[in-house]
Short mmCIF file of C-alpha atoms in Angstrom, two decimals:
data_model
loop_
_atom_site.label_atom_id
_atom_site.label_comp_id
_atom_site.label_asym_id
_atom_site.label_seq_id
_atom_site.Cartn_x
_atom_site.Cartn_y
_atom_site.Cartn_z
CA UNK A 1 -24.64 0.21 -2.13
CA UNK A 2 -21.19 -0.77 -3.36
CA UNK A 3 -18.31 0.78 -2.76
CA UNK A 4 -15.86 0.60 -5.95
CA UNK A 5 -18.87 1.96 -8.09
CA UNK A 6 -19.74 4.70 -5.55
CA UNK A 7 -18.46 8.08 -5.82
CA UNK A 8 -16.97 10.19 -2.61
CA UNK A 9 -20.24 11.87 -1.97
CA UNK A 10 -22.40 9.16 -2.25
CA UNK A 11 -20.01 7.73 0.77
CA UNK A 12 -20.12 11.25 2.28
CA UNK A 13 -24.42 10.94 2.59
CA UNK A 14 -24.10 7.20 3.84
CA UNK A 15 -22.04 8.39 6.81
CA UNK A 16 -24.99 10.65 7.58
CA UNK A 17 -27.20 7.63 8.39
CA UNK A 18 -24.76 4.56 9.32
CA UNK A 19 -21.28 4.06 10.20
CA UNK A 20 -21.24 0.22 8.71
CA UNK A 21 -19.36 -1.55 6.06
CA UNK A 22 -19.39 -4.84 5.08
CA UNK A 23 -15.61 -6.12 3.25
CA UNK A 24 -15.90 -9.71 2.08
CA UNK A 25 -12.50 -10.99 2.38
CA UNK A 26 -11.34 -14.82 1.15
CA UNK A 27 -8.09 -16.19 -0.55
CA UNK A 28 -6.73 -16.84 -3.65
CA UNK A 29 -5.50 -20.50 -3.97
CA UNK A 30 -6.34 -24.16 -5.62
CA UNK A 31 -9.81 -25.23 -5.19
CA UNK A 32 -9.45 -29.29 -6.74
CA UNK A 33 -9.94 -29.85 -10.45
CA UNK A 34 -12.56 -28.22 -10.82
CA UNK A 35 -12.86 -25.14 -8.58
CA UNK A 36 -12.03 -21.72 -9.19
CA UNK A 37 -8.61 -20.41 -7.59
CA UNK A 38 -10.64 -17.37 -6.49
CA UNK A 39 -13.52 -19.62 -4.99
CA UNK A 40 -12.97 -18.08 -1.32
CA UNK A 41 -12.59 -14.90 -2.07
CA UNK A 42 -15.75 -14.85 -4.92
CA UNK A 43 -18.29 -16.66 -2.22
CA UNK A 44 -18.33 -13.80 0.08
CA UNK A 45 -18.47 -11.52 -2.65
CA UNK A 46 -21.30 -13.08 -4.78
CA UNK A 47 -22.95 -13.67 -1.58
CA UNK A 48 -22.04 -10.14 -0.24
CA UNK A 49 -23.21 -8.43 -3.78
CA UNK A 50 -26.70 -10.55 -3.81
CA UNK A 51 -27.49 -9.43 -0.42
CA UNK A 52 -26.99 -5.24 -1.19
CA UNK A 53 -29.43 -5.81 -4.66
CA UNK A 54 -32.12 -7.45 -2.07
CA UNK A 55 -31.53 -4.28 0.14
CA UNK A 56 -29.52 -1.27 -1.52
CA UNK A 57 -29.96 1.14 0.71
CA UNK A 58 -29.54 -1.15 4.08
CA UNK A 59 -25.66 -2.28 3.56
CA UNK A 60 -22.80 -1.26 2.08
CA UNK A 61 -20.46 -3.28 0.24
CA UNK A 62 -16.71 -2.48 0.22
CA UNK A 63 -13.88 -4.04 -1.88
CA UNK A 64 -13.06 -7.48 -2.09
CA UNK A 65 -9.53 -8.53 0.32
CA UNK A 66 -9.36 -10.94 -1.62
CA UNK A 67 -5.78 -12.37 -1.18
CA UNK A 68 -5.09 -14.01 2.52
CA UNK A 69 -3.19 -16.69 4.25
CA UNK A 70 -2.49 -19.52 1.98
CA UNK A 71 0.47 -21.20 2.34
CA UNK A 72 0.21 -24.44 2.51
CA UNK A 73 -1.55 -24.39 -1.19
CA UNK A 74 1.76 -23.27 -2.50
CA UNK A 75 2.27 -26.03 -3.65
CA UNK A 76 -0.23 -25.74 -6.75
CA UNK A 77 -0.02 -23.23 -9.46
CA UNK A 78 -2.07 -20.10 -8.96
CA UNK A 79 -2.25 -19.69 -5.60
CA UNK A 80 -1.00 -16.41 -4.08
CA UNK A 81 -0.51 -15.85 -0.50
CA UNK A 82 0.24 -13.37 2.22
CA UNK A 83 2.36 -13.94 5.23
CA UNK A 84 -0.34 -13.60 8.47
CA UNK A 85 2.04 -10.37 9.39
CA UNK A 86 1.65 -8.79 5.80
CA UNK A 87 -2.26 -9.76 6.24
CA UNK A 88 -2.38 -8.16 9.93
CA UNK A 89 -0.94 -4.99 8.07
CA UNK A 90 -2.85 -4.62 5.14
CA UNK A 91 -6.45 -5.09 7.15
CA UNK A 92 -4.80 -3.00 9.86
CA UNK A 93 -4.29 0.12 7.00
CA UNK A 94 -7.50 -0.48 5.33
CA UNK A 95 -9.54 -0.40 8.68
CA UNK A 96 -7.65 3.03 9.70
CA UNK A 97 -8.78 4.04 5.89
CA UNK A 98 -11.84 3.82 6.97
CA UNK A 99 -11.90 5.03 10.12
CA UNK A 100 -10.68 8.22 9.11
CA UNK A 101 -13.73 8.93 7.10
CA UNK A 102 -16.03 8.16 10.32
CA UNK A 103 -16.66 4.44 9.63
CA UNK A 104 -16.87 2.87 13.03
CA UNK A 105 -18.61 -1.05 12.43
CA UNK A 106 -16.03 -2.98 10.30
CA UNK A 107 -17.94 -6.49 9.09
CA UNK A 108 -15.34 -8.47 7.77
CA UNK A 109 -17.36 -11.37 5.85
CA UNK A 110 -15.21 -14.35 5.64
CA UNK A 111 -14.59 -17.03 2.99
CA UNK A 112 -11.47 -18.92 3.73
CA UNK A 113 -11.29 -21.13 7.25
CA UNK A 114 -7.15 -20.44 7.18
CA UNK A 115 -8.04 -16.39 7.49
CA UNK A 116 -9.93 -17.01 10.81
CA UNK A 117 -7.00 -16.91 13.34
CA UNK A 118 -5.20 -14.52 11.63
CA UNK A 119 -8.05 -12.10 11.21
CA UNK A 120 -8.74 -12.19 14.60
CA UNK A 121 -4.97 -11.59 15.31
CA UNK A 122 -5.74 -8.38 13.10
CA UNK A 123 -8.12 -7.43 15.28
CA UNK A 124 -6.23 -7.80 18.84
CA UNK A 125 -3.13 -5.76 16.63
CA UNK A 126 -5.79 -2.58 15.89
CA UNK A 127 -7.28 -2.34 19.09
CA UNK A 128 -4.06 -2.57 21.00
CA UNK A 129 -2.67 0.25 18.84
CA UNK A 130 -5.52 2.21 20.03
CA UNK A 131 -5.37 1.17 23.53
CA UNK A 132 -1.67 2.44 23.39
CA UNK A 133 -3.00 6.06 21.26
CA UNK A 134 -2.13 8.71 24.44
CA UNK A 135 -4.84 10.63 22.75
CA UNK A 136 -7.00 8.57 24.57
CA UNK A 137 -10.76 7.93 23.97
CA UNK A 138 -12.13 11.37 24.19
CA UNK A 139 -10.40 11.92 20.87
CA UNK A 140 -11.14 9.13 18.45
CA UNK A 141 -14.61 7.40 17.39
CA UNK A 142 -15.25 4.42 18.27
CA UNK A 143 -14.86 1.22 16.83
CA UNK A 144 -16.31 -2.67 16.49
CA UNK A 145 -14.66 -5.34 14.38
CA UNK A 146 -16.82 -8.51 13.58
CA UNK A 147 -15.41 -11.76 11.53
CA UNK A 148 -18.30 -14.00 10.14
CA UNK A 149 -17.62 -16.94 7.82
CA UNK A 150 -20.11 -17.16 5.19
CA UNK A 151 -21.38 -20.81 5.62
CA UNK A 152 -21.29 -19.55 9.53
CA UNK A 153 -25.36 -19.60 9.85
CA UNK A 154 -27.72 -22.64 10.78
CA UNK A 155 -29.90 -22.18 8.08
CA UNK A 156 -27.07 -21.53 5.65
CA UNK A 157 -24.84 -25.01 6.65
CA UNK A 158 -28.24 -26.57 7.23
CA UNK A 159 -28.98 -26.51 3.38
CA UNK A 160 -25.58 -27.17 2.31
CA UNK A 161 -25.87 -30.43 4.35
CA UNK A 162 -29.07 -31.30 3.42
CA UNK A 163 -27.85 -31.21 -0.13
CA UNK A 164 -24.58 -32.52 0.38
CA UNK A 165 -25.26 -35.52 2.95
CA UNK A 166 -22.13 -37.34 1.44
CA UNK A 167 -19.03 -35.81 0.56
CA UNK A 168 -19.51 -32.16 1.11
CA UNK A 169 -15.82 -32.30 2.52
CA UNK A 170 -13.97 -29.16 4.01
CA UNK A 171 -12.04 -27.96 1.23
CA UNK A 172 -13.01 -27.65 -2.12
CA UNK A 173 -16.34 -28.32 -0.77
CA UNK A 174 -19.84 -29.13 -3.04
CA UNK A 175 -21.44 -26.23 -1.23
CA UNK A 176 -18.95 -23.29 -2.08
CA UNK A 177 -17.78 -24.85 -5.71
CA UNK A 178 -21.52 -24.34 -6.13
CA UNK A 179 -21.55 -20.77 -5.30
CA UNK A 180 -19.00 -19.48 -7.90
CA UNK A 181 -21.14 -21.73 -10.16
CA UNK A 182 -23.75 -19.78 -9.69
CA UNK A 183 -22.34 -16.39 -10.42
CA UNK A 184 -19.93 -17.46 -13.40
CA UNK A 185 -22.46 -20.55 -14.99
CA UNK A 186 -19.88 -20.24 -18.59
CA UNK A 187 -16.96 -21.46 -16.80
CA UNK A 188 -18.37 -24.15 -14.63
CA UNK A 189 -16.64 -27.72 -15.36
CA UNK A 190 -19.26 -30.40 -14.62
CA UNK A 191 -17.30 -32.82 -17.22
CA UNK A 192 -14.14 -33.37 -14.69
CA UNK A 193 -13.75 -36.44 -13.13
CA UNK A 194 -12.34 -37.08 -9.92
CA UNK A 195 -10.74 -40.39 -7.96
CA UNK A 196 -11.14 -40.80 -5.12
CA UNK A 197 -14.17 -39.82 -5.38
CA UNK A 198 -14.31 -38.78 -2.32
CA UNK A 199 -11.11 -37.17 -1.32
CA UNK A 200 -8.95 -38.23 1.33
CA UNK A 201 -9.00 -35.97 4.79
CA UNK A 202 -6.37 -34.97 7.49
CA UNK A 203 -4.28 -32.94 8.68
CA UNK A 204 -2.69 -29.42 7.18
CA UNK A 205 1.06 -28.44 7.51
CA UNK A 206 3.17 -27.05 5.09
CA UNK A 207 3.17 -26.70 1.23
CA UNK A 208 4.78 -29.84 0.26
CA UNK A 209 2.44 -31.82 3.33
CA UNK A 210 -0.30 -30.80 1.73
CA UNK A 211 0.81 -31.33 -1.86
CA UNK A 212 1.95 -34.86 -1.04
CA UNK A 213 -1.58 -36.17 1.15
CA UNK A 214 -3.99 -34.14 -0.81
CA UNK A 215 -2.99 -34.49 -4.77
CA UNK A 216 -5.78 -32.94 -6.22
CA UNK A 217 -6.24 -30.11 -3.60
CA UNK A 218 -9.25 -31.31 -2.41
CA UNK A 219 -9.96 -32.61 1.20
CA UNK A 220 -12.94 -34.29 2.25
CA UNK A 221 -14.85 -33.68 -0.46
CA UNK A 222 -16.78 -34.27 -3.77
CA UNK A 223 -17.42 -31.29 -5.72
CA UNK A 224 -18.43 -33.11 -8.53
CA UNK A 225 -21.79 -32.83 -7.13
CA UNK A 226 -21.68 -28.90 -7.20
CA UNK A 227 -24.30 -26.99 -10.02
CA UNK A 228 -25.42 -23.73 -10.39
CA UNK A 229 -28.91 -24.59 -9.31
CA UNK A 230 -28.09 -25.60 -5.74
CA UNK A 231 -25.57 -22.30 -5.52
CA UNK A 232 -28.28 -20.43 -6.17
CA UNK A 233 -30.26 -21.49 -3.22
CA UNK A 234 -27.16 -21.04 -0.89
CA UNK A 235 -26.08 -17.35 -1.61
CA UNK A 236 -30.12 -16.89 -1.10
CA UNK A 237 -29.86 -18.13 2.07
CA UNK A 238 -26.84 -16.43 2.97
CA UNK A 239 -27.41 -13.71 1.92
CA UNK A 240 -30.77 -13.35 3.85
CA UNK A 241 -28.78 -14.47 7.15
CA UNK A 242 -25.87 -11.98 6.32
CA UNK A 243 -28.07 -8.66 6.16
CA UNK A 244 -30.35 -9.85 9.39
CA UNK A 245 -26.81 -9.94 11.05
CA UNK A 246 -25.39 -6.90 9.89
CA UNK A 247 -28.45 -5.32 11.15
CA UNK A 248 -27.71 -6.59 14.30
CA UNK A 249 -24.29 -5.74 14.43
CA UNK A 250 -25.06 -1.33 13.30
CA UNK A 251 -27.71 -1.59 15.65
#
């Protein structure tokens, strides 16, 4: 079940049977030459999306966050960030959202490393504001908050190794350029070249760091190797390991 194409009562009947929502949530910046600026927020999506048409009426699907903390890809055109304090914010209204209406197991499915710390931060932000609620807990639900990157399953990094052995990198990586291939196969851009070509790796600071030791955006990796074949098996994969762990996490 998705949630933008759902109507109010078809949310209304899915409370009657499970209190769980899945929200991928990613970023929107530079992905190399030839990755999509929307790569980590579309992986948990197409991933996400795949996994509710295997089982419709096992998960539900919310809305895409798909803008988080970015900064340090400010440097390149396109990318749009949020401070981590406008990100704590934002999750910390749409989780209340949700709560209101009697959802109680938030799933936050991850697709950009620089969200983790500051999605987690989210998390210590709501809970404190309900350990400080006088109300106490006779008078609210309750509630569990879970953060799991996409690639964050054995059998899912497994395969992405096992077809990346060489230059599967950490940013603009083979294994998630693949993914958006996948889904959007009329905009992929298996003509662009790249040198090195294996990008360089280190360390990440600011904006102009990052612009200055990593000039194509990439880091690590070679996504020239990336096709819509191989994407295919990985959101397969993940999303087989994402609804065996969201049944894990309602139960």
């Amino acid at each position: 079940m998705l949630l933008p194409v759902s109507t109010w009562q078809d949310i209304e009947r899915w409370l009657t049977k499970s209190r769980t929502i899945v929200i991928p949530i990613g970023s929107m910046e530079q992905h190399g030459p030839n990755g999509f600026i929307g790569t980590d927020a579309l992986c948990p999506e197409i991933i996400a999306r795949h996994a509710e048409s295997l089982a419709p009426d096992d998960i539900l699907v919310g809305p895409t966050f798909n803008v988080g903390c970015a900064q340090h890809h400010l440097g390149f055109p396109g990318t749009i960030t949020l401070r981590p304090t406008t990100m704590i914010a934002a999750m910390t209204d749409w989780t209340e959202s949700l709560m209101r209406h009697g959802f109680e197991r938030l799933y936050w499915y991850n697709g950009h490393g620089g969200n983790i710390h500051t999605i987690e931060a989210a998390f210590s932000e709501i809970h404190a504001r309900r350990s400080f609620d006088p109300r106490g807990e006779d008078n609210r639900p309750g509630l569990s908050l879970k953060r799991r990157d996409w690639w964050d399953f054995r059998d899912v990094m497994g395969l992405c190794n096992k077809l990346y052995p060489v230059g599967h990198g950490s940013h603009a990586t083979a294994s998630e350029v693949s993914v958006t291939y996948h889904a959007y196969p009329d905009r992929a851009r298996p003509e662009v070249e790249m040198s090195p070509k294996i990008a360089p790796n280190g360390k990440i600071g600011d904006a102009v760091q990052y612009r200055r030791d990593f000039p194509d955006g990439r880091i690590g990796s070679d996504p020239t190797q990336s096709n819509a074949e191989d994407g295919g098996k990985i959101v397969e994969a993940a999303a087989k390991a994402m609804l065996e762990d969201v049944a894990r996490f309602s139960a």
